[in-house]
Amino acid sequence: ATTTHAYAGPSGSTPATYTATVQATDINGESATVSTTVIVIPRSPISVSIADSCGTAATTGQRCTFTATVTGGGEGKTTAPIQSYTWNFGDGSDEFTTSGNTASHVYTSSGTFTVTVTVRTVDGRTATGRTDILLKLP
């Protein structure tokens, strides 16, 4: 027989240890019990940062390229696999989703804009990174 169980896992950075026990009884009433130890390793927090190609002298009409860098979220010190990146350029344009960590955008007005990217891991967790850019009229 096979069964599955989802453990809640640890709430901190220390692994959680559980004991799984099964008892089987046959048709003659004889039974046996066996146990095993299950160790759940915590996932590290997910962190997202955004770098841009606009620079400090950015002007409207210039194409800005943004790159999201994700760290953490995996077991131990690994980075979680990312399913998607949802970008918001802070200027009222529609959000859009990419499978890669870069996106480009052309701004048509000057001002300060907050760019955000929300990453979704393959297991459904999310994290958001943001950066501000200042654009001037040409």
mmCIF file of C-alpha atoms in Angstrom, residues 59-113:
data_model
loop_
_atom_site.group_PDB
_atom_site.id
_atom_site.type_symbol
_atom_site.label_atom_id
_atom_site.label_comp_id
_atom_site.label_asym_id
_atom_site.label_seq_id
_atom_site.Cartn_x
_atom_site.Cartn_y
_atom_site.Cartn_z
ATOM 1 C CA THR A 59 15.172 60.637 -21.589
ATOM 2 C CA THR A 60 11.682 59.929 -22.855
ATOM 3 C CA GLY A 61 11.555 57.869 -26.027
ATOM 4 C CA GLN A 62 14.605 55.894 -24.924
ATOM 5 C CA ARG A 63 14.222 52.111 -24.662
ATOM 6 C CA CYS A 64 14.982 50.895 -21.159
ATOM 7 C CA THR A 65 15.818 47.255 -20.571
ATOM 8 C CA PHE A 66 15.190 45.746 -17.146
ATOM 9 C CA THR A 67 16.771 42.590 -15.750
ATOM 10 C CA ALA A 68 15.382 40.777 -12.708
ATOM 11 C CA THR A 69 17.781 38.803 -10.540
ATOM 12 C CA VAL A 70 16.254 36.228 -8.211
ATOM 13 C CA THR A 71 18.068 34.647 -5.281
ATOM 14 C CA GLY A 72 16.902 32.152 -2.694
ATOM 15 C CA GLY A 73 13.628 30.337 -2.449
ATOM 16 C CA GLY A 74 15.094 26.879 -2.926
ATOM 17 C CA GLU A 75 16.119 24.281 -0.410
ATOM 18 C CA GLY A 76 19.189 25.262 1.533
ATOM 19 C CA LYS A 77 21.016 27.943 -0.435
ATOM 20 C CA THR A 78 19.661 27.213 -3.917
ATOM 21 C CA THR A 79 17.509 29.517 -6.038
ATOM 22 C CA ALA A 80 13.953 28.393 -6.689
ATOM 23 C CA PRO A 81 13.014 27.642 -10.300
ATOM 24 C CA ILE A 82 10.987 30.562 -11.693
ATOM 25 C CA GLN A 83 7.872 30.011 -13.781
ATOM 26 C CA SER A 84 7.112 33.619 -14.744
ATOM 27 C CA TYR A 85 7.972 37.306 -14.353
ATOM 28 C CA THR A 86 5.130 39.871 -14.342
ATOM 29 C CA TRP A 87 6.313 43.401 -15.133
ATOM 30 C CA ASN A 88 4.714 46.770 -14.315
ATOM 31 C CA PHE A 89 6.524 49.841 -15.646
ATOM 32 C CA GLY A 90 4.690 52.335 -13.432
ATOM 33 C CA ASP A 91 3.416 54.535 -16.268
ATOM 34 C CA GLY A 92 -0.123 53.188 -16.661
ATOM 35 C CA SER A 93 0.764 50.747 -19.442
ATOM 36 C CA ASP A 94 -0.546 47.203 -19.185
ATOM 37 C CA GLU A 95 1.326 44.663 -17.089
ATOM 38 C CA PHE A 96 2.739 41.767 -19.015
ATOM 39 C CA THR A 97 4.271 38.419 -18.163
ATOM 40 C CA THR A 98 7.451 36.868 -19.516
ATOM 41 C CA SER A 99 9.132 33.529 -19.016
ATOM 42 C CA GLY A 100 12.576 35.163 -19.004
ATOM 43 C CA ASN A 101 14.106 37.639 -16.593
ATOM 44 C CA THR A 102 14.419 40.613 -18.976
ATOM 45 C CA ALA A 103 11.912 43.076 -20.401
ATOM 46 C CA SER A 104 12.131 46.344 -22.358
ATOM 47 C CA HIS A 105 9.900 49.401 -22.331
ATOM 48 C CA VAL A 106 9.813 52.821 -24.017
ATOM 49 C CA TYR A 107 8.487 55.673 -21.863
ATOM 50 C CA THR A 108 6.611 58.485 -23.632
ATOM 51 C CA SER A 109 6.545 61.024 -20.805
ATOM 52 C CA SER A 110 8.972 62.367 -18.249
ATOM 53 C CA GLY A 111 8.750 61.731 -14.524
ATOM 54 C CA THR A 112 9.714 59.268 -11.843
ATOM 55 C CA PHE A 113 8.394 55.757 -12.400
#
